[in-house]
PDB file of C-alpha atoms in Angstrom:
ATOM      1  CA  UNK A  10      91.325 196.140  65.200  1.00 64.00           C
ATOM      2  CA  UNK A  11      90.377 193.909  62.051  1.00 69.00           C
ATOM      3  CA  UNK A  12      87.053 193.117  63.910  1.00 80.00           C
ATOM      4  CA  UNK A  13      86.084 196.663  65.202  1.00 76.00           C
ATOM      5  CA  UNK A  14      86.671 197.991  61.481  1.00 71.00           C
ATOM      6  CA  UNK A  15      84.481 195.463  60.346  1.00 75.00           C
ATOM      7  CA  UNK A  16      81.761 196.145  62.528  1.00 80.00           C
ATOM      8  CA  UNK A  17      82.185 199.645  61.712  1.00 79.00           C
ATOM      9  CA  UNK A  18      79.333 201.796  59.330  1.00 84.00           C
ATOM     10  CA  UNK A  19      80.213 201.666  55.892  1.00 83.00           C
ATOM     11  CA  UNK A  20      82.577 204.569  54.740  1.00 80.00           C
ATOM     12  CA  UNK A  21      83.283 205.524  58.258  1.00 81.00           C
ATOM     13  CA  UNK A  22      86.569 203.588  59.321  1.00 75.00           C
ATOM     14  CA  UNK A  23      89.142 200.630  57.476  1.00 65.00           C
ATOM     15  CA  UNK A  24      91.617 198.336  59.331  1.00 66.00           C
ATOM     16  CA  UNK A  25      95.095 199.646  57.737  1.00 67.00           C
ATOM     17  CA  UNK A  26      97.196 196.775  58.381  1.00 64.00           C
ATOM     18  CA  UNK A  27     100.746 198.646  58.724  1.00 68.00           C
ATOM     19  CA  UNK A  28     102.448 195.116  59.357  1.00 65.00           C
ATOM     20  CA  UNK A  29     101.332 193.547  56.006  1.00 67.00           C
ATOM     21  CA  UNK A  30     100.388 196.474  54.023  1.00 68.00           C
ATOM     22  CA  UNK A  31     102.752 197.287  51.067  1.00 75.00           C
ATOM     23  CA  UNK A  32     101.997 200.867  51.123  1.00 74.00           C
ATOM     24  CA  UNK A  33     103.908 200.830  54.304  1.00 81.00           C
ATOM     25  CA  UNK A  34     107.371 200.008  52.923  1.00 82.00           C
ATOM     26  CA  UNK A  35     106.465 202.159  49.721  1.00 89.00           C
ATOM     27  CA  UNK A  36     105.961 205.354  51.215  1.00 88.00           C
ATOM     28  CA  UNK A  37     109.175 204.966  52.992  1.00 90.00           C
ATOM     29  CA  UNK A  38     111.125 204.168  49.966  1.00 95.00           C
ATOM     30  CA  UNK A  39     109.831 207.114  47.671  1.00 96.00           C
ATOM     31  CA  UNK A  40     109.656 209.750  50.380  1.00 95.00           C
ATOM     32  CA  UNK A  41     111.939 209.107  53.220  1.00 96.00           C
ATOM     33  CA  UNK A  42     114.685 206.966  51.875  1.00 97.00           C
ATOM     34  CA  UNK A  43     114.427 209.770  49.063  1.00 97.00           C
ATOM     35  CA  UNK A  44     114.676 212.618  51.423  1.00 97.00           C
ATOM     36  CA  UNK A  45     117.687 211.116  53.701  1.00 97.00           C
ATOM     37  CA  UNK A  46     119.707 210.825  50.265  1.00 98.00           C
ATOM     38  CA  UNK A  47     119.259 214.097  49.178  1.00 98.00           C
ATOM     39  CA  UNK A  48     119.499 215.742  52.514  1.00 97.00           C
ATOM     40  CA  UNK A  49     122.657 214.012  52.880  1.00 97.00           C
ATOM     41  CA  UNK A  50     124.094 214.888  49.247  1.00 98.00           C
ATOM     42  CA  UNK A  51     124.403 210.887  48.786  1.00 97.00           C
ATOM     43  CA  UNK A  52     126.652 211.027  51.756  1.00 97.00           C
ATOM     44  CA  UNK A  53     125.229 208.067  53.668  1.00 97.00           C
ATOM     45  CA  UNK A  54     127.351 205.151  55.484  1.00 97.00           C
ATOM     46  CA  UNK A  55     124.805 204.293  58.144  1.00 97.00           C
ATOM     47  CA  UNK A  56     121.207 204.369  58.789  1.00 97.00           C
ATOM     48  CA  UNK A  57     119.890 202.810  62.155  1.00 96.00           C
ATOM     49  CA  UNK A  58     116.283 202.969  62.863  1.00 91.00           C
ATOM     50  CA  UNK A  59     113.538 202.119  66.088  1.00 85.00           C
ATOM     51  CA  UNK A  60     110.703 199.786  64.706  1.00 76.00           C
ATOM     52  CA  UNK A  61     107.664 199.378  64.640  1.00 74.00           C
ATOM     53  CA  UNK A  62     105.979 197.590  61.907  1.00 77.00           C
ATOM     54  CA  UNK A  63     109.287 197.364  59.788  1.00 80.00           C
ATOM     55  CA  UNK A  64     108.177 199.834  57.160  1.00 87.00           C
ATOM     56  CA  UNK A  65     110.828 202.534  57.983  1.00 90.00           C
ATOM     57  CA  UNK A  66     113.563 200.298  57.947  1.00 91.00           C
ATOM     58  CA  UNK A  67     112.655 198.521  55.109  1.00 92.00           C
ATOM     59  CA  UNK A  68     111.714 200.961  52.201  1.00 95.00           C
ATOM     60  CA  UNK A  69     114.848 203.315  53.686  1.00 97.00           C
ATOM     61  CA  UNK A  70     117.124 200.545  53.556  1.00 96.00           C
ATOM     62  CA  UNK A  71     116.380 199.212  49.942  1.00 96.00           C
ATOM     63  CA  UNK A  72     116.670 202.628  48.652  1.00 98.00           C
ATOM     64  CA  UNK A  73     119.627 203.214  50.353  1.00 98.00           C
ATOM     65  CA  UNK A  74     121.277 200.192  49.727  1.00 97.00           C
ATOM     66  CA  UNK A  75     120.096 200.633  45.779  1.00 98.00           C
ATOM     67  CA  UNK A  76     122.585 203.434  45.500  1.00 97.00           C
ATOM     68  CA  UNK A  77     125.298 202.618  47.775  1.00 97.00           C
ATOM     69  CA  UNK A  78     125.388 198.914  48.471  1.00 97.00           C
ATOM     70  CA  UNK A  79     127.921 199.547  51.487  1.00 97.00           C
ATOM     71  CA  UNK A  80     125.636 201.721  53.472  1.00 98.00           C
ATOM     72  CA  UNK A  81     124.834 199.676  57.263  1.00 98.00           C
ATOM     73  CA  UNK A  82     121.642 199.542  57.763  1.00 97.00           C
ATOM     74  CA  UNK A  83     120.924 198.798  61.133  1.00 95.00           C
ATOM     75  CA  UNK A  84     117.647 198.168  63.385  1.00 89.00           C
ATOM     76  CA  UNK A  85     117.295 199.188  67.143  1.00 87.00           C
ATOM     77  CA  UNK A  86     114.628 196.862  68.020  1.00 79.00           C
ATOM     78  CA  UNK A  87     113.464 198.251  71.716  1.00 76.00           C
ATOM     79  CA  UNK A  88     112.463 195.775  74.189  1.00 75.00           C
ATOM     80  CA  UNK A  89     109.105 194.496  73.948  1.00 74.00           C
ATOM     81  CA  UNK A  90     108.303 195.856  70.858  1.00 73.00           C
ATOM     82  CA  UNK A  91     105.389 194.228  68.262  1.00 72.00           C
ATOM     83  CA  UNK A  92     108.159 193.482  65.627  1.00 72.00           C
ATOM     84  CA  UNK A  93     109.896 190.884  68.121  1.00 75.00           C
ATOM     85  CA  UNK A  94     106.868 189.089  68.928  1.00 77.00           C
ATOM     86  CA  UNK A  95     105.986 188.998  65.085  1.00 75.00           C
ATOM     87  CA  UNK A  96     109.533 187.730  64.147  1.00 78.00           C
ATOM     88  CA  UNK A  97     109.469 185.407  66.927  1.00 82.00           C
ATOM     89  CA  UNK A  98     106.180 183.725  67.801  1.00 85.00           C
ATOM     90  CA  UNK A  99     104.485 184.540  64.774  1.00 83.00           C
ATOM     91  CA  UNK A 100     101.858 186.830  66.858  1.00 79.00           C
ATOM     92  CA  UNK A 101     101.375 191.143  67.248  1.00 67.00           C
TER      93      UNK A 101
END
């Protein structure tokens, strides 16, 4: 993907990079860590979450966990998913 955006015309595409961008984890934080703690009046004790690139999990958790420190946070990793190869071998 890095490549093909590369070779790309100018203006017309950009290689995101969900895995490594911080903008990932960010957006999850202020919007939907934000919006599960207000939905939920506060009243959180567990939030379990699929994954992807990790973003979810980890802006929801921090701003969970920054206002209740008990919360579980917990990730469902699904077999065969990019995340375990990442942790594990160190590819995507």
């Amino acid at each position: 993907a890095r490549s093909a955006a590369a070779a790309m015309p100018p203006g017309t595409g950009f290689f995101a990079d969900q895995f490594e961008h911080r903008a990932n984890h960010a957006c999850h934080y202020h919007g939907t860590g934000a919006e599960v703690w207000a939905q939920t009046d506060g009243k959180v004790d567990a939030f379990i979450s699929g994954s992807g690139t990790g973003g979810t999990i980890a802006g929801v958790g921090r701003y969970l966990r920054e206002r209740n420190p008990e919360v579980c946070i917990c990730l469902a990793d699904p077999q065969g998913s990019a995340l375990a190869n990442r942790v594990n071998f160190d590819i995507l």
